[in-house]
Amino acid sequence: MCGIVGYVGPGSTLDVLLGGLKRLEYRGYDSAGISVINQSGGLQTRKKAGKLNVLVEDLAGSPMADAHIGIGHTRWATHGAPTDGNAHPHLGGEHLKLSLIHNGIIENFAELKAELLAAGTKFSSETDSEVAAHLVAREYEKSGDLTQAFRSVVNRLHGAFTLLCIHEDHKDLILAARRNSPLVIGLGDGENFLGSDVAAFVEYTKKAVSVGQDEIVELRAESVSVSTFAGEPVTPKEFTVDWDASSASKGGWPSFMAKEIADQPQAVGDTLMGRLASDGSVKLAEFAGLDQLSEVNRITIVACGTAAYAGEVAKYAIEKWAKIPVSVELAHEFRYRDPIIDAKTLILAISQSGETMDTLMAVRYAKERGAKVLSICNTQGATLARESDATIYTHAGPEVAVASTKAFTAQITAGLLVALSLSWLRKAMPEAELKGLGKELLKLPRQVKKVLDSVGHMRDLGKAFSNAKSILFLGRNVGYPIAMEGALKLKELAYIHAEGFAAGELKHGPIALIEEGQPVIVVVPSQKGEDSLHPKVVSNIQEIKARGAKVIAIAETGDTQVDSVADEVFHIPVTSPLMASVLSVIPLQIFALELASAKGLDVDQPRNLAKSVTVE
Ligand code: F6R
């Protein structure tokens, strides 16, 4: 949600701002705007409802002089419709010399707005953000100290915010602040950058610094100074961005989603790299950050959406291999129901962005009650990683398409590593068995590639079902979260009714939905093992076929039983039942991608969605 970029330096500010906003488009937005300060012309602002190209065309029609300082914003509407007036930046002060952009929600804005209205301030938007612009300008007009004015205002704001502010009187200074909302600094040579995430400036620098909770940044071309809201100086921690700008481009693919699906062998391989020895033994160095791990008696996984489905797979793996009880909680439900947490609870937080507000709040809630936090995160410098006791990074690279694909399979991979590593640590399984599983895991990147090489049939099926009004998904064991993920992809991308069910639940209600021609995609469990659920799912297929369903099955190679009962079968390589989750989701991703593309929909930026949900 909302993309933020700031630049101060000798380069072309317009190029940096517009390029940065372009790379932040994936976050989801409905208007865009920029402000720059010229040495001669003062503050200039341009903002437009709609996509970034509307702003770019407006600038082409009536060009703006370039500058050496500026801020840019893409807005995902919360307070007020997506109009030109509500787009950011917002101007403040009697002579409108201050410009401010905001990501988040200022919860006490009504009270602050009433105070400003009573003092005669005129508003030109319906946003909560404009309040902050006027407040800072008013404080500055009183004190003449911009940093002090900014500090006093951020201390009055409640809620979530990243704010960037520039003022015509200060042609070399961007002020920024963050609380519960993301902000990263990019360190250049004689120039510096700010962004909601590193995508905003990765084209120019790989040296970055993440800004902590309740911190203020004073950014100049030659210096960066960070302090707390209270004014205490902070020594920021630098990190190197490990992906380049080209990895955030489509690289010849028709969409980011298509590219990111194709990236999966590498995403899975990179997530395993250095963590799994060739003899199959697993040791996560990241566990060193977690003392008393051997005493943990319960694991609670907190996450949202697709990440929560990856958590469900991790739960099956941790319970089976490490023998620790696990529950998976939707982060937004978790902290509102007095969950039982103590010092022996390990919280496993899963988030691609590391900025999902619901997940962050759940983590903070659990930490206050003494729990340790291990996170699985894809974004360096993210708030979640900063606030966790230890973080296992999925090395999936930037995920730009709003619908998660490669981050999901990388999250499952990391979850499997956590489960195996915990099992090694607690000696929960015989070493030989653990090594066998580790060796199986090593094969996963190649198997993912094999699946991708054979998805042609799934593409055709996606196109063939483009007029379907509803598609159901069934699965058992780890196939159940995969069924839910398949349904979520279809809802997000194709805007049709789709639902994932546990196949065993079918007779308890959902079977009533089956009628002639109803498409049902079934994730069939592996035939391996005495406790295999395979025969039960084959029976489910027969039951729904008898009632007219059109069945597409995802089954392992050599599953002749399924071949004879389903209408269509997509085969995946044979692997350990838990690891099959990574393989079986790929045909479902392809199915959703093709179906939505056949309907002519934008698969990278589906309607109403934002990549990173930074408000509750
Ligand atoms: C679905 C999707 C979302 C995210 C969810 C959590 O395709 O992308 O459901 O998984 O919003 O996001 P992160 O992982 O960034 O916390």
XYZ file of C-alpha atoms and ligand atoms in Angstrom:
632
model
C 0.000 0.000 0.000
C 1.203 3.529 -0.765
C 4.646 3.814 -2.316
C 7.060 6.446 -1.062
C 10.257 7.741 -2.613
C 12.540 10.643 -1.699
C 15.733 11.927 -3.286
C 18.335 14.569 -2.556
C 21.475 14.854 -4.693
C 22.947 16.163 -7.929
C 21.102 13.719 -10.230
C 17.771 14.163 -11.986
C 15.184 14.195 -9.211
C 12.351 13.680 -11.694
C 13.994 10.511 -13.042
C 14.626 9.126 -9.565
C 11.101 9.891 -8.343
C 9.212 8.635 -11.390
C 11.483 5.584 -11.768
C 11.115 4.786 -8.059
C 7.333 5.143 -8.185
C 7.247 2.871 -11.227
C 9.114 0.164 -9.318
C 6.810 0.627 -6.337
C 3.670 0.283 -8.499
C 3.329 -3.319 -7.402
C 2.374 -2.198 -3.906
C -1.050 -1.187 -5.256
C -2.293 2.394 -5.703
C -4.884 4.564 -7.342
C -3.226 7.998 -7.656
C 0.296 9.388 -7.849
C 2.119 12.647 -7.272
C 5.453 14.363 -6.766
C 6.885 17.561 -5.286
C 10.315 19.019 -6.062
C 12.082 22.183 -4.982
C 14.019 24.081 -7.648
C 16.859 26.402 -6.753
C 15.016 29.183 -8.593
C 11.339 28.268 -8.898
C 10.581 27.008 -5.391
C 8.203 24.170 -4.562
C 6.346 22.565 -7.449
C 3.797 19.798 -7.076
C 1.961 17.676 -9.603
C -0.518 14.921 -8.731
C -3.103 12.894 -10.588
C -5.744 10.243 -9.908
C -5.187 7.013 -11.813
C -2.079 5.116 -12.795
C 1.394 6.587 -12.910
C 1.254 7.056 -16.683
C -1.504 9.671 -16.189
C 0.963 11.716 -14.131
C 3.780 11.046 -16.598
C 1.599 12.225 -19.523
C 0.604 15.314 -17.580
C 4.277 16.108 -16.981
C 5.041 15.525 -20.661
C 2.244 17.945 -21.643
C 3.424 20.635 -19.288
C 6.984 19.907 -18.170
C 8.286 20.705 -14.719
C 11.830 22.011 -14.226
C 14.104 19.335 -12.764
C 15.520 19.758 -9.267
C 17.949 18.274 -6.763
C 15.458 17.400 -4.065
C 11.989 15.908 -4.160
C 9.441 13.412 -2.843
C 7.032 11.112 -4.689
C 4.015 9.033 -3.677
C 1.576 6.459 -4.966
C -1.623 6.436 -2.912
C -3.909 3.526 -2.053
C -7.044 5.353 -0.936
C -8.195 5.048 2.671
C -9.615 8.449 3.725
C -11.276 10.053 0.688
C -11.786 8.789 -2.860
C -8.911 8.462 -5.355
C -9.123 11.981 -6.830
C -6.494 14.528 -7.913
C -7.216 16.537 -4.750
C -6.795 13.608 -2.388
C -3.614 12.417 -4.118
C -0.331 13.185 -2.320
C 1.760 15.307 -1.799
C -0.273 17.626 0.428
C 0.796 21.187 0.960
C 0.834 22.986 4.292
C 1.162 26.484 5.719
C -0.223 29.859 4.885
C 1.890 30.144 1.736
C 1.866 26.404 0.959
C 5.649 26.161 1.095
C 5.708 22.748 2.742
C 4.987 19.455 0.985
C 4.285 16.150 2.728
C 3.518 12.560 1.769
C 2.140 9.857 4.034
C 1.678 6.103 4.107
C -0.590 4.721 6.824
C -3.549 6.007 8.801
C -3.504 8.871 11.305
C -6.071 7.630 13.763
C -6.528 10.910 15.681
C -6.815 13.038 12.531
C -10.423 14.145 13.229
C -9.455 15.757 16.524
C -6.353 17.391 14.986
C -8.346 18.603 11.988
C -10.944 20.181 14.292
C -8.139 22.044 16.060
C -6.759 23.325 12.736
C -10.204 24.292 11.399
C -10.876 26.243 14.588
C -7.642 28.143 13.932
C -8.799 28.988 10.392
C -6.791 26.442 8.355
C -8.276 25.746 4.903
C -8.188 22.150 3.690
C -8.110 21.092 0.093
C -8.573 17.333 0.533
C -10.539 14.802 2.557
C -7.406 12.958 3.686
C -6.031 12.368 7.146
C -2.579 13.152 5.717
C -3.220 16.828 4.962
C -3.629 17.406 8.698
C 0.035 16.482 9.233
C 1.151 18.889 6.474
C -0.670 21.832 8.063
C 0.434 20.959 11.575
C 4.126 20.812 10.651
C 3.871 24.053 8.655
C 2.113 25.807 11.548
C 4.709 24.648 14.078
C 7.508 25.727 11.741
C 5.961 29.157 11.233
C 5.995 29.536 15.028
C 9.491 28.203 15.810
C 11.515 28.603 12.604
C 13.070 25.161 13.274
C 11.764 22.645 10.711
C 13.184 19.506 12.355
C 11.839 20.523 15.735
C 8.437 21.331 14.233
C 8.353 17.933 12.499
C 9.394 16.142 15.698
C 6.744 17.829 17.798
C 4.030 16.920 15.280
C 4.968 13.248 14.853
C 4.833 12.937 18.619
C 1.199 14.061 18.497
C 0.097 11.567 15.831
C -1.536 8.232 16.654
C -1.745 5.276 14.315
C 0.537 4.198 11.512
C 2.630 6.497 9.411
C 5.637 6.990 7.256
C 5.921 10.708 6.551
C 8.278 12.547 4.217
C 8.370 16.312 4.234
C 10.222 19.050 2.342
C 10.069 22.832 2.697
C 10.927 25.589 0.273
C 13.169 27.253 2.888
C 15.356 24.104 3.082
C 16.526 23.161 -0.387
C 18.796 20.375 0.881
C 16.730 18.582 3.530
C 14.116 15.818 3.530
C 12.615 14.949 6.872
C 11.135 11.514 7.359
C 9.516 9.658 10.224
C 8.072 6.239 10.718
C 5.780 4.450 13.123
C 4.210 1.104 12.225
C 4.838 1.675 8.545
C 7.879 0.909 6.378
C 10.809 3.197 5.506
C 14.282 2.427 4.177
C 17.201 4.771 3.447
C 19.394 4.276 0.352
C 22.948 5.526 0.786
C 24.549 6.935 -2.355
C 27.755 8.773 -3.107
C 26.942 12.453 -2.663
C 23.246 11.604 -2.917
C 20.742 9.826 -0.694
C 17.372 8.174 -1.108
C 14.292 7.170 0.864
C 11.792 4.500 -0.068
C 8.958 2.362 1.248
C 11.222 -0.488 0.277
C 14.534 -0.898 -1.514
C 12.820 -1.269 -4.908
C 12.457 2.537 -4.827
C 16.208 3.087 -5.243
C 17.924 -0.243 -5.995
C 18.796 1.029 -9.482
C 21.100 3.612 -7.878
C 22.502 2.001 -4.739
C 22.643 -1.330 -2.928
C 23.711 0.228 0.383
C 20.696 0.593 2.597
C 19.640 1.285 6.156
C 16.291 0.335 7.631
C 14.674 2.907 9.865
C 13.423 1.710 13.247
C 10.098 2.237 14.943
C 9.495 5.839 16.087
C 12.578 7.240 14.397
C 13.152 10.462 12.478
C 15.554 10.856 9.560
C 17.211 14.084 8.431
C 18.394 13.322 4.914
C 20.792 15.558 2.994
C 22.906 14.809 -0.093
C 26.040 14.444 2.016
C 24.657 13.239 5.345
C 22.061 11.095 7.045
C 21.120 11.566 10.652
C 18.676 9.362 12.548
C 17.149 10.045 15.954
C 14.225 8.812 18.014
C 10.974 10.726 18.273
C 12.314 11.829 21.671
C 15.449 13.266 20.052
C 18.008 10.611 21.079
C 20.591 9.956 18.333
C 20.472 6.478 16.749
C 23.308 4.642 15.000
C 21.552 3.030 12.065
C 22.462 -0.484 10.871
C 23.564 -0.726 7.253
C 22.843 -3.706 4.983
C 23.553 -4.600 1.382
C 20.624 -5.249 -0.924
C 21.182 -8.691 -2.435
C 19.190 -8.282 -5.649
C 19.569 -5.915 -8.541
C 17.138 -3.757 -10.452
C 16.903 -6.239 -13.337
C 15.487 -8.904 -11.016
C 12.550 -6.560 -10.450
C 11.827 -6.282 -14.184
C 9.731 -8.595 -16.363
C 12.757 -9.834 -18.297
C 10.744 -10.580 -21.453
C 7.828 -12.293 -19.711
C 4.303 -11.009 -20.453
C 3.704 -10.324 -16.751
C 5.588 -10.238 -13.470
C 3.430 -13.099 -12.295
C 4.474 -15.301 -15.231
C 8.110 -14.436 -14.543
C 7.825 -15.069 -10.820
C 6.187 -18.466 -11.381
C 9.121 -19.308 -13.657
C 11.588 -18.034 -11.018
C 10.547 -20.777 -8.598
C 13.318 -23.346 -9.157
C 15.791 -20.616 -8.251
C 13.702 -19.213 -5.389
C 13.434 -22.663 -3.802
C 17.098 -23.469 -4.535
C 18.350 -20.174 -3.109
C 16.270 -20.649 0.025
C 17.889 -24.055 0.583
C 21.390 -22.859 -0.276
C 23.897 -23.036 2.556
C 21.338 -24.530 4.907
C 21.257 -28.113 3.741
C 24.430 -30.217 3.448
C 24.875 -32.746 0.638
C 24.511 -35.618 3.140
C 21.023 -34.318 3.926
C 21.787 -32.813 7.323
C 20.166 -29.492 8.117
C 21.340 -26.808 10.440
C 19.894 -23.361 10.531
C 22.554 -20.934 11.703
C 19.709 -18.512 12.355
C 18.657 -20.621 15.358
C 21.700 -19.234 17.186
C 19.667 -16.074 17.807
C 17.126 -18.100 19.787
C 18.275 -19.355 23.146
C 16.160 -21.957 24.971
C 14.855 -23.313 21.674
C 15.063 -26.837 23.048
C 12.617 -25.867 25.801
C 9.904 -24.609 23.493
C 6.720 -26.602 24.105
C 4.416 -24.950 21.603
C 4.762 -23.130 18.294
C 2.220 -20.581 17.129
C 2.445 -19.559 13.507
C 1.083 -16.101 12.716
C 0.566 -14.895 9.155
C -2.083 -13.691 6.706
C -3.384 -14.904 3.352
C -1.008 -16.965 1.265
C 1.667 -16.782 3.972
C -0.791 -18.396 6.403
C -1.277 -21.286 3.948
C 2.492 -21.747 3.885
C 2.216 -21.776 7.684
C -0.321 -24.617 7.492
C 2.189 -26.710 5.530
C 4.900 -25.843 8.097
C 2.555 -27.001 10.854
C 2.156 -30.465 9.317
C 5.938 -30.723 8.885
C 6.897 -29.476 12.369
C 4.400 -31.749 14.101
C 5.409 -34.783 12.044
C 9.158 -34.327 12.104
C 9.929 -32.302 15.249
C 6.967 -33.500 17.365
C 6.112 -30.053 18.712
C 2.455 -28.969 18.841
C 1.739 -26.177 16.371
C -1.226 -23.930 15.732
C -1.625 -21.578 12.784
C -3.322 -18.287 13.506
C -4.500 -15.588 11.170
C -2.536 -12.689 12.608
C -5.531 -10.328 12.676
C -7.613 -12.775 14.748
C -4.818 -13.895 17.046
C -4.283 -10.909 19.292
C -7.950 -10.136 19.773
C -8.823 -13.363 21.561
C -6.531 -13.661 24.608
C -4.333 -16.413 23.148
C -2.272 -18.472 25.577
C 1.378 -17.489 25.216
C 4.318 -17.791 27.565
C 8.104 -17.914 27.536
C 7.974 -21.501 26.205
C 5.937 -20.450 23.167
C 7.807 -19.859 19.940
C 6.077 -17.537 17.520
C 6.844 -18.313 13.890
C 5.803 -15.261 11.873
C 5.667 -15.678 8.092
C 5.556 -12.695 5.757
C 6.882 -12.001 2.279
C 6.991 -8.240 2.776
C 7.764 -8.254 6.480
C 5.546 -5.171 6.671
C 2.043 -6.660 6.998
C 0.583 -4.657 9.847
C -1.588 -7.482 11.205
C 1.405 -9.814 11.406
C 3.608 -7.166 13.013
C 0.963 -6.413 15.629
C 0.558 -10.109 16.441
C 4.332 -10.401 16.889
C 4.476 -7.396 19.195
C 1.562 -8.747 21.217
C 3.303 -12.111 21.684
C 6.661 -10.528 22.547
C 5.054 -8.435 25.266
C 3.887 -11.738 26.788
C 7.361 -13.240 26.804
C 7.356 -15.334 23.617
C 10.401 -15.570 21.343
C 9.899 -14.755 17.689
C 11.361 -16.535 14.695
C 10.337 -15.113 11.354
C 10.365 -16.255 7.740
C 10.652 -13.152 5.590
C 11.592 -12.292 2.002
C 12.489 -8.631 2.391
C 15.772 -7.427 3.808
C 15.522 -4.568 6.234
C 11.812 -5.255 6.825
C 10.241 -4.322 10.138
C 9.392 -7.953 10.896
C 13.041 -8.980 10.661
C 14.096 -6.090 12.890
C 11.581 -7.077 15.532
C 12.225 -10.845 15.502
C 14.750 -12.678 17.656
C 15.877 -14.539 14.531
C 14.922 -14.411 10.852
C 15.180 -17.003 8.127
C 15.235 -15.110 4.870
C 13.612 -16.756 1.882
C 15.854 -15.797 -0.985
C 13.079 -15.557 -3.558
C 14.150 -12.118 -4.801
C 11.687 -9.274 -5.263
C 8.103 -10.367 -5.774
C 6.373 -7.668 -7.786
C 3.072 -9.251 -8.877
C 0.483 -8.637 -6.180
C -0.535 -12.308 -6.050
C 2.159 -14.275 -4.288
C 3.720 -17.245 -6.099
C 7.480 -17.696 -5.671
C 7.396 -16.223 -2.165
C 4.854 -18.928 -1.253
C 6.941 -21.873 -2.428
C 10.020 -20.299 -0.808
C 8.065 -19.885 2.453
C 7.062 -23.561 2.391
C 10.685 -24.479 1.707
C 11.849 -22.406 4.671
C 9.107 -23.963 6.819
C 10.324 -27.459 5.863
C 13.864 -26.414 6.808
C 12.652 -25.138 10.178
C 10.833 -28.436 10.801
C 13.866 -30.537 9.883
C 16.256 -28.358 11.813
C 14.077 -28.515 14.934
C 13.924 -32.261 14.574
C 17.755 -32.449 14.440
C 18.036 -30.160 17.439
C 15.592 -32.128 19.573
C 16.629 -35.533 18.224
C 12.992 -36.169 17.405
C 13.691 -38.662 14.607
C 16.464 -41.147 13.768
C 19.385 -39.435 12.020
C 19.191 -41.700 8.974
C 15.550 -40.751 8.376
C 16.341 -37.072 8.796
C 19.175 -37.308 6.299
C 16.862 -39.090 3.870
C 14.367 -36.237 4.109
C 17.143 -33.675 3.689
C 18.324 -35.421 0.526
C 14.761 -35.426 -0.792
C 14.561 -31.703 -0.114
C 17.748 -31.159 -2.099
C 15.949 -32.530 -5.170
C 13.128 -30.017 -4.904
C 14.498 -27.214 -7.152
C 15.016 -29.689 -10.015
C 11.546 -31.130 -9.506
C 10.022 -27.647 -9.539
C 11.769 -27.080 -12.880
C 10.371 -30.362 -14.181
C 6.842 -29.326 -13.245
C 7.297 -25.978 -14.982
C 8.574 -27.717 -18.104
C 5.342 -29.667 -18.386
C 2.645 -27.121 -17.559
C 1.385 -26.739 -21.140
C -1.678 -28.885 -20.431
C -2.538 -26.778 -17.370
C -2.308 -23.620 -19.484
C -4.835 -25.060 -21.936
C -7.146 -26.025 -19.091
C -6.936 -22.504 -17.622
C -8.011 -21.045 -20.963
C -10.723 -23.676 -21.431
C -12.355 -22.776 -18.096
C -12.300 -19.012 -18.609
C -16.114 -18.828 -18.576
C -16.521 -20.791 -15.348
C -18.552 -19.006 -12.676
C -17.254 -21.082 -9.788
C -14.396 -23.527 -9.276
C -13.937 -25.685 -6.205
C -10.662 -27.087 -4.867
C -10.236 -30.140 -2.674
C -7.243 -31.508 -0.791
C -6.240 -33.408 2.327
C -3.287 -33.090 4.669
C -0.872 -30.592 3.048
C -3.078 -30.746 -0.036
C -5.716 -28.848 1.955
C -3.769 -25.566 2.328
C -2.679 -26.009 -1.290
C -6.348 -26.279 -2.322
C -7.059 -23.068 -0.400
C -4.097 -21.345 -2.029
C -5.295 -22.475 -5.489
C -8.724 -21.002 -4.740
C -7.224 -17.752 -3.419
C -5.169 -17.289 -6.592
C -8.289 -17.653 -8.680
C -10.335 -15.209 -6.574
C -7.559 -12.631 -6.665
C -6.764 -12.884 -10.356
C -9.957 -13.936 -12.112
C -12.594 -12.475 -9.750
C -14.652 -15.664 -9.758
C -16.007 -17.678 -6.896
C -13.460 -20.250 -5.798
C -13.219 -22.156 -2.572
C -10.824 -24.695 -1.115
C -12.172 -27.512 1.058
C -10.664 -30.325 3.060
C -11.800 -33.329 1.027
C -12.865 -35.129 4.202
C -15.295 -32.292 4.882
C -17.102 -32.819 1.590
C -19.870 -35.022 2.977
C -20.404 -32.605 5.859
C -21.871 -29.984 3.547
C -19.922 -28.793 0.495
C -20.967 -31.782 -1.636
C -24.355 -30.042 -1.957
C -22.619 -27.565 -4.290
C -21.803 -30.247 -6.838
C -24.004 -30.222 -9.919
C -23.614 -31.150 -13.571
C -20.450 -29.575 -15.005
C -19.124 -28.047 -11.740
C -15.338 -27.840 -12.144
C -13.434 -29.270 -9.170
C -9.658 -29.335 -8.892
C -8.449 -32.076 -6.591
C -4.967 -32.152 -5.052
C -4.441 -35.891 -4.672
C -2.145 -37.073 -1.870
C 0.853 -39.271 -2.464
C 0.275 -43.024 -2.676
C 3.285 -43.574 -0.389
C 3.027 -44.735 3.208
C 0.600 -46.880 5.171
C -1.234 -43.823 6.401
C -1.684 -42.431 2.885
C -4.974 -40.645 2.358
C -4.833 -41.528 -1.321
C -7.650 -44.129 -1.343
C -9.965 -41.765 0.547
C -9.412 -38.949 -1.940
C -9.928 -41.292 -4.891
C -13.305 -42.180 -3.309
C -14.080 -38.468 -3.006
C -13.370 -38.065 -6.711
C -15.769 -40.883 -7.485
C -18.448 -39.334 -5.273
C -18.297 -35.962 -6.970
C -17.978 -37.496 -10.453
C -21.188 -39.449 -9.754
C -22.899 -36.095 -9.173
C -21.712 -34.514 -12.407
C -18.478 -32.750 -11.387
C -15.765 -32.168 -13.961
C -12.577 -33.197 -12.153
C -9.052 -31.970 -12.781
C -6.636 -33.911 -10.571
C -3.107 -33.006 -9.535
C -1.514 -36.359 -8.788
C 1.931 -37.899 -8.666
C 3.456 -39.561 -11.705
C 2.369 -43.178 -12.002
C -0.925 -42.669 -10.184
C -2.942 -44.828 -12.586
C -5.931 -45.024 -10.257
C -6.500 -41.293 -10.560
C -5.886 -41.441 -14.310
C -8.878 -43.733 -14.609
C -11.346 -41.658 -12.546
C -10.543 -37.977 -13.188
C -11.446 -36.078 -16.380
C -8.008 -34.462 -16.570
C -4.829 -35.250 -14.670
C -1.685 -33.189 -14.215
C 1.247 -35.232 -12.972
C 3.919 -34.033 -10.556
C 7.159 -35.873 -9.735
C 7.100 -38.320 -6.823
C 8.572 -36.890 -3.624
C 8.003 -36.987 0.125
C 4.272 -36.299 0.822
C 4.998 -33.025 2.656
C 7.340 -31.731 -0.040
C 4.756 -32.461 -2.724
C 2.982 -29.296 -1.535
C 5.628 -27.181 -3.320
C 5.100 -29.078 -6.560
C 1.314 -29.333 -6.534
C 0.700 -25.600 -6.147
C 2.522 -24.753 -9.390
C -0.154 -26.119 -11.776
C -2.741 -24.208 -9.730
C -0.777 -20.963 -10.131
C -0.561 -21.557 -13.873
C -4.268 -22.393 -14.076
C -5.229 -19.101 -12.365
C -2.766 -17.092 -14.452
C -4.055 -18.475 -17.743
C -7.720 -18.269 -16.817
C -7.373 -14.602 -15.747
C -5.269 -13.755 -18.821
C -7.899 -15.347 -21.071
C -10.454 -13.022 -19.458
C -8.205 -10.087 -20.336
C -7.494 -9.166 -16.720
C -4.398 -7.489 -15.273
C -2.705 -10.394 -13.495
C -0.016 -8.248 -11.888
C -2.241 -5.694 -10.269
C -5.662 -7.200 -9.580
C -8.407 -4.769 -8.596
C -8.686 -3.558 -4.988
C -5.532 -5.333 -3.830
C -2.260 -4.004 -2.478
C 0.940 -6.003 -2.334
C 1.888 -5.014 1.128
C -0.991 -4.474 3.557
C 0.522 -1.912 5.869
C -2.683 -0.872 7.624
C -4.977 -2.964 9.825
C -2.076 -13.489 -1.911
C -1.194 -12.628 -1.168
C -1.607 -12.215 0.206
C -0.382 -12.143 1.120
C -0.778 -11.564 2.490
C 0.407 -11.518 3.434
O -1.577 -13.778 -3.179
O -0.170 -12.212 -1.642
O -2.588 -13.050 0.730
O 0.153 -13.415 1.263
O -1.275 -10.261 2.321
O 1.442 -10.760 2.900
P 2.906 -10.868 3.480
O 3.428 -12.226 3.142
O 3.673 -9.777 2.820
O 2.784 -10.674 4.965
